Coordinates of C-alpha atoms in Angstrom, one line a residue:
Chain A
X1 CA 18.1 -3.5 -4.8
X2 CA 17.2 -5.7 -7.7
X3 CA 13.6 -5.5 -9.3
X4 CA 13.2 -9.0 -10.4
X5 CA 13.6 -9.8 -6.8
X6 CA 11.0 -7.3 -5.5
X7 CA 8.6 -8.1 -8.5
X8 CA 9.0 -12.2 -8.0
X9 CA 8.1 -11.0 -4.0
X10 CA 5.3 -9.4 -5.0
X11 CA 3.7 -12.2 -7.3
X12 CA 4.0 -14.4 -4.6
X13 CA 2.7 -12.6 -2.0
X14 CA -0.5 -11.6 -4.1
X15 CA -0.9 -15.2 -5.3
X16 CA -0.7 -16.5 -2.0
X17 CA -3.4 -14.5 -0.4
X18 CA -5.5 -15.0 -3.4
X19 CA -8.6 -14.8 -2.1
X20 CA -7.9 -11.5 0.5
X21 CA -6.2 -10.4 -2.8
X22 CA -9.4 -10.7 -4.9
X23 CA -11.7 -9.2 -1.8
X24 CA -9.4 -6.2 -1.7
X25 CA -9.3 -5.8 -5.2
X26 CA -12.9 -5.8 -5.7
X27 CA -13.8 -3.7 -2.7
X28 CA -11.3 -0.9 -3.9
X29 CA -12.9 -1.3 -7.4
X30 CA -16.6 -0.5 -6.1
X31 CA -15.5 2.3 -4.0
X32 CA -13.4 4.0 -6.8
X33 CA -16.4 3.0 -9.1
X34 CA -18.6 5.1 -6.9
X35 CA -16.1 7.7 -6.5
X36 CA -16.0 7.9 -10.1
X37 CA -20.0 7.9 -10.3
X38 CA -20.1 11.2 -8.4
X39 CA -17.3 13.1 -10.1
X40 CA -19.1 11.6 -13.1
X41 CA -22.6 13.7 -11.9
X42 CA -20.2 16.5 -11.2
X43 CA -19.4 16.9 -14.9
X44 CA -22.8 16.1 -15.9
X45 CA -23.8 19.3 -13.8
X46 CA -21.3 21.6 -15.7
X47 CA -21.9 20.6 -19.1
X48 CA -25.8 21.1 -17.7
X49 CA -24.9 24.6 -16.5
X50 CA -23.2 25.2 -20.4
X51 CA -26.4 24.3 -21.8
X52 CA -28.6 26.2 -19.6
X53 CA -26.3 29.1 -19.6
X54 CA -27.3 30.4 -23.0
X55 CA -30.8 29.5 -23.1
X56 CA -33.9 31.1 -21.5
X57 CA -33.6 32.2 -17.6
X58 CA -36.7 34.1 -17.4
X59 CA -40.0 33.0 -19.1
X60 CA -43.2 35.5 -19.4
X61 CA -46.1 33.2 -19.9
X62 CA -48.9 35.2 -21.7
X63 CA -52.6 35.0 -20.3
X64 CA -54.7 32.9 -22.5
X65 CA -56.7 35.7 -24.8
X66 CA -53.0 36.8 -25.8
X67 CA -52.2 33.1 -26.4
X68 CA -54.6 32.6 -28.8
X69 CA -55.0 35.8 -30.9
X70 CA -52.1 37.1 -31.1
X71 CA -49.6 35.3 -33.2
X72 CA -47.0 37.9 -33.8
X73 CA -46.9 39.9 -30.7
X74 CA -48.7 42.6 -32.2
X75 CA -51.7 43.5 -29.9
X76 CA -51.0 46.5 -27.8
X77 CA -50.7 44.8 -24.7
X78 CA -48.1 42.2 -26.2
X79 CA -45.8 44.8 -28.0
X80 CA -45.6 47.1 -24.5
X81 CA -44.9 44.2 -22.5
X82 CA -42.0 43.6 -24.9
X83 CA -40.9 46.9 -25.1
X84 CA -40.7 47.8 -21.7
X85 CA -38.6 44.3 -21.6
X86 CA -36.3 45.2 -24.0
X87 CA -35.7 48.5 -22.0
X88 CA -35.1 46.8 -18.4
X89 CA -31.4 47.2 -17.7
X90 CA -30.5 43.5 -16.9
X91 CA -32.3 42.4 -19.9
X92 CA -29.7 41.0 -23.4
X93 CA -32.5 40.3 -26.0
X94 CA -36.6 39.2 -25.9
X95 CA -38.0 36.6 -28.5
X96 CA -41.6 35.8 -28.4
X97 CA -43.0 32.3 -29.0
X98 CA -46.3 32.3 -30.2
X99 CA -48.7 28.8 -29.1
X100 CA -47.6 27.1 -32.0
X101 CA -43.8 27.5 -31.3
X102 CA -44.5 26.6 -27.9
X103 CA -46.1 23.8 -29.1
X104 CA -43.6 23.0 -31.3
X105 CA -41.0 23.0 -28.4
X106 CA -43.1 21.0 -26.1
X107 CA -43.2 18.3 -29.0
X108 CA -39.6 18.4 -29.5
X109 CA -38.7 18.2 -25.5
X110 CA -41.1 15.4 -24.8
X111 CA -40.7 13.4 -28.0
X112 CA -39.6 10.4 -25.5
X113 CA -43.3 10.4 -24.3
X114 CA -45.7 9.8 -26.7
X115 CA -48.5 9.1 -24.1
X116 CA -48.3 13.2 -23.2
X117 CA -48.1 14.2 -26.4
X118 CA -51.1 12.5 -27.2
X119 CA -52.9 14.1 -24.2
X120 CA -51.3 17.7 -24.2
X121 CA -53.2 20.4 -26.9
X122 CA -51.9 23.2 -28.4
X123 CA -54.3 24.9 -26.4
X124 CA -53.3 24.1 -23.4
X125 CA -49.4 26.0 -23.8
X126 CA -49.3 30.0 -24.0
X127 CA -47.4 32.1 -25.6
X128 CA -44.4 33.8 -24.0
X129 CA -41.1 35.9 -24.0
X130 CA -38.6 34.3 -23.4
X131 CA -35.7 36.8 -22.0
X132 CA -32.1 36.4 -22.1
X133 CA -30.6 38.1 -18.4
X134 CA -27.4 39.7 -18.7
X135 CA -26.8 38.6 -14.6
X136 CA -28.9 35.4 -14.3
X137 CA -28.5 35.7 -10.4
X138 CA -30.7 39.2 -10.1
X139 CA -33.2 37.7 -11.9
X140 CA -36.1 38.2 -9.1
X141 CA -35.9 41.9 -9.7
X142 CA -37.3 41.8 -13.2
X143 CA -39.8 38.5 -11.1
X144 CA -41.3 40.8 -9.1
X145 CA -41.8 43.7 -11.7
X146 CA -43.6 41.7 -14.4
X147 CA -45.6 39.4 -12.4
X148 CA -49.5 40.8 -12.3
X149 CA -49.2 43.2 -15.1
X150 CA -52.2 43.3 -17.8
X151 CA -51.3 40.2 -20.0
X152 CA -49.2 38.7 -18.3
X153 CA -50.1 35.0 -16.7
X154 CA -47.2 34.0 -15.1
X155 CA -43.9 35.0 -14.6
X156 CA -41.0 32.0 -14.1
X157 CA -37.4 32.0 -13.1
X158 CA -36.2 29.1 -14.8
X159 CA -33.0 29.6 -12.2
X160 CA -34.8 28.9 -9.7
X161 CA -36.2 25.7 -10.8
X162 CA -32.6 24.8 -12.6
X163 CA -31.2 25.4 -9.1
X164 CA -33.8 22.9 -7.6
X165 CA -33.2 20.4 -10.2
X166 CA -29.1 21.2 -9.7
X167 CA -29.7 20.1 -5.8
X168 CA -31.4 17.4 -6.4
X169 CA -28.4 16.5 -8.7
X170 CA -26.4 17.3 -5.8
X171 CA -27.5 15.3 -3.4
X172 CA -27.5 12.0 -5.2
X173 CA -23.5 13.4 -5.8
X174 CA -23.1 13.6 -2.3
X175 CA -24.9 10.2 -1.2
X176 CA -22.6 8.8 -4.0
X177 CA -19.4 10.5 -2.1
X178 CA -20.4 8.9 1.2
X179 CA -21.5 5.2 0.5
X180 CA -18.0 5.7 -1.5
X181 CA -16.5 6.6 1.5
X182 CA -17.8 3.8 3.5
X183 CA -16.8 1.5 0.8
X184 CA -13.4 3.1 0.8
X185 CA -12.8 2.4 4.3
X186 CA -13.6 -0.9 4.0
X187 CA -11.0 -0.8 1.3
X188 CA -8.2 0.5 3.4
X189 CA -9.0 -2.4 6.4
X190 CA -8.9 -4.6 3.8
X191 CA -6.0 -3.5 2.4
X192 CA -3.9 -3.3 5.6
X193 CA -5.3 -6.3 6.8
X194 CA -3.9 -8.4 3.5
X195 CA -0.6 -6.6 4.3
X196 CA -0.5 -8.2 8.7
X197 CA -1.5 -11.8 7.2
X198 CA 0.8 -11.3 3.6
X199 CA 3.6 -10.2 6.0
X200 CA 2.7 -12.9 8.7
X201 CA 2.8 -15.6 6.6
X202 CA 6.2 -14.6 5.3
X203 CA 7.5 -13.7 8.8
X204 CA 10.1 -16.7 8.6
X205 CA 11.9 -15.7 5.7
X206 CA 12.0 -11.6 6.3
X207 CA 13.2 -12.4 9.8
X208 CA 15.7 -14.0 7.9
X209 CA 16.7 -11.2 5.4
X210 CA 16.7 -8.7 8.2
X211 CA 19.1 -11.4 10.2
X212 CA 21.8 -10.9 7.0
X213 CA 21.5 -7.3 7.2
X214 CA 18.4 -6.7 4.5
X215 CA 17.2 -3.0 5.4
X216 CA 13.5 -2.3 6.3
X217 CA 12.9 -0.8 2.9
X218 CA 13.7 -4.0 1.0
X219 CA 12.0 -6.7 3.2
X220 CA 9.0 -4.2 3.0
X221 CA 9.2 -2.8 -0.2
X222 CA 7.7 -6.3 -1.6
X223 CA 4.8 -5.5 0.8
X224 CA 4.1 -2.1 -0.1
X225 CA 3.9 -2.9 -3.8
X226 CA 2.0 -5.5 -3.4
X227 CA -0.9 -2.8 -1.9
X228 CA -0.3 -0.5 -4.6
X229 CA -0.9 -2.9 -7.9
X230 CA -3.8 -5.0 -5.8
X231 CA -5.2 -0.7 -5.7
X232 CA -4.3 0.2 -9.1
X233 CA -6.4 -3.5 -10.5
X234 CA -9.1 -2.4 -8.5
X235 CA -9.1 1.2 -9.4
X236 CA -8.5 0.0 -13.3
X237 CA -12.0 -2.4 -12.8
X238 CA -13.9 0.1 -11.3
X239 CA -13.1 2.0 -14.4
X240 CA -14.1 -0.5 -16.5
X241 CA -16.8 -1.1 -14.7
X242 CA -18.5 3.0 -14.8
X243 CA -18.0 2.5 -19.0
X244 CA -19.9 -0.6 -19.0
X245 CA -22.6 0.6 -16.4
X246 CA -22.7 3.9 -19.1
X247 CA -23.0 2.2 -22.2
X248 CA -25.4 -0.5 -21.4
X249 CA -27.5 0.8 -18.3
X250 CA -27.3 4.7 -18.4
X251 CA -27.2 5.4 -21.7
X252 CA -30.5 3.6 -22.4
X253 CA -32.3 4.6 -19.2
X254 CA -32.2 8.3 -19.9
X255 CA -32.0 8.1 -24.0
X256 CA -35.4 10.4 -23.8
X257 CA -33.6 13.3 -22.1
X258 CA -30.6 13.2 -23.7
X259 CA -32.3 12.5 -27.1
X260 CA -34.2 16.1 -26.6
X261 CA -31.4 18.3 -25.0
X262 CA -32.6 18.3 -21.8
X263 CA -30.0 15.9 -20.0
X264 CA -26.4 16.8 -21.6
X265 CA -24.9 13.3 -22.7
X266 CA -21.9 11.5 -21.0
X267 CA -19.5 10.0 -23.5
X268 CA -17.3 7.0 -23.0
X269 CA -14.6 10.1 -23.0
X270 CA -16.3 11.4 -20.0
X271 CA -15.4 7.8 -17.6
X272 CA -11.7 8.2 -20.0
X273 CA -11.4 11.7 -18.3
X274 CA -11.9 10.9 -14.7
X275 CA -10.1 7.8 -14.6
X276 CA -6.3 9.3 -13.6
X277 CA -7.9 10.6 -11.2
X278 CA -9.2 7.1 -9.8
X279 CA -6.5 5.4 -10.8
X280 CA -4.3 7.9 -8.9
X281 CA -6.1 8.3 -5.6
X282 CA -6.1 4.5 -5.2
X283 CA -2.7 3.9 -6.0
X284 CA -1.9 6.8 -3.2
X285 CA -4.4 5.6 -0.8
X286 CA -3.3 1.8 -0.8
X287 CA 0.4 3.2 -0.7
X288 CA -0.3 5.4 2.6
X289 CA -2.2 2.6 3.9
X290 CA 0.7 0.2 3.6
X291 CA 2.8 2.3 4.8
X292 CA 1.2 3.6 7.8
X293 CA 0.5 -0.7 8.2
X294 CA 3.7 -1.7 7.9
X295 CA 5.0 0.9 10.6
X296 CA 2.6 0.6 12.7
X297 CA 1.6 -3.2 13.0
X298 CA 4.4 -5.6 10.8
X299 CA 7.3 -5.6 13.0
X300 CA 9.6 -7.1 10.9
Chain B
X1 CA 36.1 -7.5 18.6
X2 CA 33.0 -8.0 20.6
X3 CA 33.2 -6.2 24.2
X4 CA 30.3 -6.4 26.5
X5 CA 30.8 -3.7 29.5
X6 CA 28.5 -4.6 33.0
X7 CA 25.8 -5.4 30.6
X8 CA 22.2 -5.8 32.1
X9 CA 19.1 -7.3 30.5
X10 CA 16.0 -7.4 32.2
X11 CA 12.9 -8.8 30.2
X12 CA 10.0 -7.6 30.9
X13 CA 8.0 -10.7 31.5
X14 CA 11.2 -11.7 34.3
X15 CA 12.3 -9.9 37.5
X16 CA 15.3 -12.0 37.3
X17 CA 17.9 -10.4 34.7
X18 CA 18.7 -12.7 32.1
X19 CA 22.2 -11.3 32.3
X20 CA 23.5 -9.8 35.0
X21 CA 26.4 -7.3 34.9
X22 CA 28.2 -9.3 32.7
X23 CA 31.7 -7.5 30.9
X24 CA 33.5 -9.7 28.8
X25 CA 36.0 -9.0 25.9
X26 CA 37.4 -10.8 22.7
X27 CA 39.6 -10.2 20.5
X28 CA 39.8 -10.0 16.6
X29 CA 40.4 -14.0 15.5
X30 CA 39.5 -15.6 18.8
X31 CA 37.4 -19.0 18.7
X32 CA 35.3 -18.6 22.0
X33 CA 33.1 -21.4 23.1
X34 CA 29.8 -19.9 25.2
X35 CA 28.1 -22.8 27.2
X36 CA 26.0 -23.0 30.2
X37 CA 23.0 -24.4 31.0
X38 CA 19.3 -23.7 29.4
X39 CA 18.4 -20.1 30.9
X40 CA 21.9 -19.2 31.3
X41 CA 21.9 -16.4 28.9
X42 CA 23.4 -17.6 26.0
X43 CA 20.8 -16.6 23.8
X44 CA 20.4 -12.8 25.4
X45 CA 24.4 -12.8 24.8
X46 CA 23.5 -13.7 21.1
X47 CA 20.9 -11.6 20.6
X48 CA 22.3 -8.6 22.5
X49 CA 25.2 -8.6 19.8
X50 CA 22.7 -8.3 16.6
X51 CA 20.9 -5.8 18.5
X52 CA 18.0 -8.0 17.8
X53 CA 17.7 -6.6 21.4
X54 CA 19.2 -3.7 23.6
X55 CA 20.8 -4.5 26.9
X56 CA 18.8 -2.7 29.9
X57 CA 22.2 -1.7 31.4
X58 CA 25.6 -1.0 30.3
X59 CA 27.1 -1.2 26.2
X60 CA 28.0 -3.7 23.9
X61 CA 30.5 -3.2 21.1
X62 CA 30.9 -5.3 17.9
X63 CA 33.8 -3.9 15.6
X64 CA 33.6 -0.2 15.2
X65 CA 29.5 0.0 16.2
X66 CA 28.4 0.9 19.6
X67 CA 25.3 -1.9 19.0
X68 CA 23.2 -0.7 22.0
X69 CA 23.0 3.5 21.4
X70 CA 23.6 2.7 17.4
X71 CA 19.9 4.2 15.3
X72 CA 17.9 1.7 14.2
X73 CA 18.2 2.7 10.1
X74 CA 21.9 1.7 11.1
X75 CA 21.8 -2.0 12.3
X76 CA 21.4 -3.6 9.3
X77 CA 25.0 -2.5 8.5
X78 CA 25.9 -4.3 12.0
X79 CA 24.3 -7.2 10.7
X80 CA 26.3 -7.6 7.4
X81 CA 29.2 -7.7 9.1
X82 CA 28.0 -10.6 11.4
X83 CA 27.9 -14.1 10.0
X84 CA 24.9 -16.2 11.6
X85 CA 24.5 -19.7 12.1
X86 CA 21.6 -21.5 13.9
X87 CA 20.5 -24.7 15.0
X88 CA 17.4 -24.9 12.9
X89 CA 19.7 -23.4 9.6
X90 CA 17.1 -20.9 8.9
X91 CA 17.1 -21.1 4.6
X92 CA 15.4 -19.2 2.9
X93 CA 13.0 -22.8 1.1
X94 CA 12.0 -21.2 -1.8
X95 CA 15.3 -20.4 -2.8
X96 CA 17.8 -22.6 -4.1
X97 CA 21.3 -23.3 -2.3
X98 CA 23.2 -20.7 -4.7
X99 CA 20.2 -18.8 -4.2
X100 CA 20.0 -18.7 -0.5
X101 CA 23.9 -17.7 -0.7
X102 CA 23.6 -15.3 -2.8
X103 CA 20.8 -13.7 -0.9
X104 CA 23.4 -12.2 1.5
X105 CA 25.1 -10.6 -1.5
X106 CA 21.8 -9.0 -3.2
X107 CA 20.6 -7.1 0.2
X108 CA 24.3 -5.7 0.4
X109 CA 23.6 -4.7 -3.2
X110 CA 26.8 -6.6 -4.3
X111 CA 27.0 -6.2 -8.1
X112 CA 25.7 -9.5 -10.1
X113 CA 28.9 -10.1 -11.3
X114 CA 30.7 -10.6 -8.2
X115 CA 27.9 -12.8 -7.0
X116 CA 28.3 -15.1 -9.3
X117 CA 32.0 -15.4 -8.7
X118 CA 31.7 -15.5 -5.2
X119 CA 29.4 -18.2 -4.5
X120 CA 30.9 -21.1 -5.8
X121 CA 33.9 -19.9 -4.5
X122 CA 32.1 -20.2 -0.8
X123 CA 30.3 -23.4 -2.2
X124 CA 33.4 -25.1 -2.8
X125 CA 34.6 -23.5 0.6
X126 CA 31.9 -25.4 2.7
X127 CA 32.5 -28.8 0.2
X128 CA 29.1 -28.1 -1.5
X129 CA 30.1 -27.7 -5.0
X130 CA 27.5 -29.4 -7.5
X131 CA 24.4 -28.9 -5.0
X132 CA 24.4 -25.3 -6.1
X133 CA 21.0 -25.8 -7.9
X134 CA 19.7 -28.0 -5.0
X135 CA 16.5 -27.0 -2.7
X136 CA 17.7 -26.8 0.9
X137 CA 14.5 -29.5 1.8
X138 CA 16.5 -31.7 -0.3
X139 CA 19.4 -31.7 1.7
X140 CA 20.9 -33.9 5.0
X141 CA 20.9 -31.7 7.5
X142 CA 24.6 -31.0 7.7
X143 CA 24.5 -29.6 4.2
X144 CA 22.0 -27.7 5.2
X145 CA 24.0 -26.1 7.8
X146 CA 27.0 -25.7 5.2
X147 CA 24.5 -23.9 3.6
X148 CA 24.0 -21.6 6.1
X149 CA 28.0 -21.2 7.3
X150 CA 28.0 -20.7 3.2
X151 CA 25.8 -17.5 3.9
X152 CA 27.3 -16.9 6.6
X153 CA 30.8 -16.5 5.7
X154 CA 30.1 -14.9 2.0
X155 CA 30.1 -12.2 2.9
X156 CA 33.6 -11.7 4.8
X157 CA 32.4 -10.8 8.5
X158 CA 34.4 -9.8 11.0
X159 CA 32.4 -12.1 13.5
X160 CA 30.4 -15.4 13.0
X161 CA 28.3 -16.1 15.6
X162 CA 26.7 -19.8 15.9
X163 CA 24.1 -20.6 17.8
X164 CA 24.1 -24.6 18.7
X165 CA 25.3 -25.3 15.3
X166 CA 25.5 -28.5 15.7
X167 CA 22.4 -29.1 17.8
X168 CA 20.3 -31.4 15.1
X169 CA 23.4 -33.3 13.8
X170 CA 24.8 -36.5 14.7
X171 CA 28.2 -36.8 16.0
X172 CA 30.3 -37.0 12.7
X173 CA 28.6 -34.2 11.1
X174 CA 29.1 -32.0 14.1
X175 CA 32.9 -33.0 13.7
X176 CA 32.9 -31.7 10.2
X177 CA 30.9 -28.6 10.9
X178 CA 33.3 -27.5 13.5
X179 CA 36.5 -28.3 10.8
X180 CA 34.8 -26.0 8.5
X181 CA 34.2 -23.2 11.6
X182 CA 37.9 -23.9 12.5
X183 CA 38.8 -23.4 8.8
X184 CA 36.5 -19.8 8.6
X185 CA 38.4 -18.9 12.1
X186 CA 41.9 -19.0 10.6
X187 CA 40.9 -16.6 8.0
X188 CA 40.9 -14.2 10.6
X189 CA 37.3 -14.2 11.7
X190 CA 36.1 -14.1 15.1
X191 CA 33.9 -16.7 15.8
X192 CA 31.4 -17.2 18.9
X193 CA 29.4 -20.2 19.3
X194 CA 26.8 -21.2 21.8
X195 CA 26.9 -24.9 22.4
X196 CA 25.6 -27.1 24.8
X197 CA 28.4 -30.1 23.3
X198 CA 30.5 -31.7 25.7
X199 CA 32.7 -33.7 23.2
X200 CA 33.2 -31.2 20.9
X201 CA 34.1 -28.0 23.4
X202 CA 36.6 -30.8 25.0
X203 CA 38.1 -31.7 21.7
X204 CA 38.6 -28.1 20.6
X205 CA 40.4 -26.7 23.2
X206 CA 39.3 -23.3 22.7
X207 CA 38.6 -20.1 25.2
X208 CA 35.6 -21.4 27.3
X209 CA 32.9 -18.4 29.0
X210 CA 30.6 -20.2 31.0
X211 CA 27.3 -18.3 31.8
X212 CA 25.2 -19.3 34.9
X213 CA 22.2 -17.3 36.0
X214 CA 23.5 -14.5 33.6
X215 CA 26.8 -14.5 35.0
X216 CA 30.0 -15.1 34.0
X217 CA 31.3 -17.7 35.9
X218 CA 34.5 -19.1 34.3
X219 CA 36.5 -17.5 31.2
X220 CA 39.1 -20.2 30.4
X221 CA 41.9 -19.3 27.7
X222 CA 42.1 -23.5 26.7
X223 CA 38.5 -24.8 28.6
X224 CA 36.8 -28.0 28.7
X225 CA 32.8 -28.1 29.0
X226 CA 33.1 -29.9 32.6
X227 CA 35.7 -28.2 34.7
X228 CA 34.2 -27.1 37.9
X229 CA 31.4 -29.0 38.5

């Protein structure tokens, strides 16, 4: 089989269809754009899950009498409450943070939002320990243990909240996965519809290849190709369309986060790592579509 | 050659068969004329032969392949070793004459080389040397159908079949369409054409099968189109 002749099929069938062309194209590059969005979160969640890792999981906040006398953890009640920490068996290390550090945190976290740091006082933050867990998940053990002993305000699980904040991440994945979904089944009608009206239209001449004995494979060929390039365009500006929608829309809408640590940042890397993965799945997809088209409807 | 044993073909959309136990036989090298009136059969005949459909009854041979029970990944091998001519020429108009030729090489996978011996060869053949770079649209109709006894015949088969080849020409172009048919049937091939011509199936002299009603009614050796009626 020669390739010029398949490739010259191929331009002409995707030229002549322009316009389905361009409507299949674009509809495959919005669904692999989504596509791409979620797996997108899905990396944001694990480089979260590496910054959260290593810091605090479980945060003693000190009653306010502690908070503002003691700068050093030295009153009696501090020092027991960190000694009998550092003694708990799931415990790896204890680091107090007096008011000012916390203040000094809070500052740093919220730099975004100057209104809050105008309103918020020193005052108003306590002191803690901050406590390193060797097993993060068995942190409601040391919870309940803490919580209500003299000097002690509150006691947090900073999993527990991470979690909350990791489902809500979740979610929008998932809502991402499913309008991609939809969008991707448009795709695939799309697609095998371009393939019954590319094939129809050329119905006259294939009849006449298969009349001088061309196989099934090379008057088809043409159309299966055809599927798989109009895919790999659309996957390819779905692509280019996730960098663009990070570098000029995402990157400024969450520079605050980012800017203090509290939202990992996505590089242009990030949209470079995902994208065999797009590419691929749409050049499969629109291949399997083809296929399963040109068996099941193009009798040629 | 060709054999057709008590072949059958019911259409679905009929109740009358469009052949009807019909066994016929001919030989490697005949020139056999297949007339009859519209609805006769002729086509079903034709079409039963490039398996472009299967008979509902009985079997159909073409060369070595047993065309009715043969798989389906198989028939294009049936089909390169059938020449086809039609009324309407059937080109290929995007493709140039040399091109349209040499099409019936490329899906045999014939190495470029040989094509590009072989079509002029067949060109000259058919009398259409120096139109090799023409569009078939700018062609008389009888070229056109050179063209496609060009195709046709390129590739060596063992059978030609024609279906009203000369069925949109005018009488003197018919004449040199069926010299150049003539001229492919002394090579040695078999050829089988449909035709609804009077003057030309009376000039010839060839074996005659008449179909009626998808029946064989007269196989003559040396026929005439009117005998019998």
């Amino acid at each position: 089989m020669r390739a010029s002749f398949v490739f010259s099929e191929v331009i002409t069938g995707l030229r002549r269809n322009i316009t389905m062309t361009i409507a299949m194209i674009l509809t495959t590059a919005i669904s692999l754009g989504l596509l791409g969005g979620g797996l997108l979160i899905v990396r944001m969640i694990d480089k979260m899950q590496l910054i959260y890792s290593d810091k605090v999981q479980v945060m003693v906040s000190l009653t306010d009498d502690i908070s503002a006398n003691d700068k050093s953890c030295s009153s009696s009640i501090c020092a027991n409450l960190q000694r009998e920490l550092q003694g708990s068996s799931n415990v790896e290390t204890v680091t107090f943070q007096n008011r000012d550090q916390s203040f000094q945190r809070f500052q740093q976290l919220f730099q975004a939002e100057p209104e809050l740091l105008r309103l918020t006082r020193p005052e108003s933050l306590p002191a803690t320990l901050q406590i390193k867990l060797t097993d993060p998940s068995r942190a409601d053990v040391l919870v309940k243990a803490f919580a209500g002993k003299p000097g002690v305000k509150t006691v947090d699980d900073q999993g527990v909240f991470l979690q909350r904040f990791f489902g809500i991440l979740d979610s929008i994945r998932y809502a991402v996965f499913v309008v991609a979904l939809i969008q991707a089944a448009a795709a695939v009608l799309l697609i095998s519809n371009t393939i019954q009206v590319s094939a129809f239209t050329r119905r006259v001449e294939v009849g006449i290849m298969r009349l001088v004995g061309a196989t099934r494979w090379y008057t088809q060929l043409p159309f299966l190709i055809e599927a798989v390039v109009a895919g790999i365009i659309g996957s390819v500006l779905g692509i280019i369309g996730l960098a663009v929608l990070k570098e000029f829309f995402l990157d400024a809408a969450l520079s605050g986060p980012i800017a203090s640590g509290v939202l990992p940042r996505l590089d242009l890397l990030d949209v470079v790592a995902i994208s065999p993965i797009l590419v691929g799945v749409s050049a499969v997809i629109s291949a399997i579509t083809g296929y399963v088209t040109l068996r099941l409807y193009v009798r040629l | 050659m060709i054999r057709l044993e008590h072949v059958t073909k019911v259409y679905k959309t009929s109740t009358r068969p469009a052949l009807d136990n019909v066994s016929v036989e001919m030989g490697k090298g005949e020139f056999v004329f297949l007339i009859g009136p519209s609805g006769s059969g002729k086509s079903t005949f034709l079409r039963l032969l490039l398996r472009e459909e299967v008979p509902s009854k009985g079997r159909v041979y073409v060369s070595n392949f047993d065309v009715a029970k043969m798989a389906r990944r198989r028939v294009p091998r049936l089909r390169q070793s059938i020449g086809c001519v039609f009324q309407d020429f059937r080109l290929l108009p995007t493709k140039t004459v040399a091109e349209n030729v040499a099409f019936a090489l490329e899906v045999i996978g014939k190495p470029r080389h040989t094509i590009q011996k072989v079509v002029p060869e067949v060109l000259q053949l058919v009398g259409l040397d120096g139109k090799a770079d023409r569009m078939p649209t700018e062609l008389s109709g009888g070229e056109q159908q050179r063209v496609a006894i060009a195709r046709a015949f390129v590739n060596r088969p063992l059978v030609l079949i024609a279906d009203e080849p000369t069925g949109n020409l005018d009488p003197d172009t018919s004449q040199d369409i069926m010299l150049l048919l003539e001229r492919i049937n002394r090579t040695g091939t078999t050829v089988l054409m449909a035709t609804h011509d009077h003057s030309i199936v009376d000039s010839m002299r060839r074996r005659v099968v008449e179909l009626d009603h998808g029946k064989v009614i007269r196989d003559d050796a040396r026929g005439v189109y009117g005998v019998g009626r």
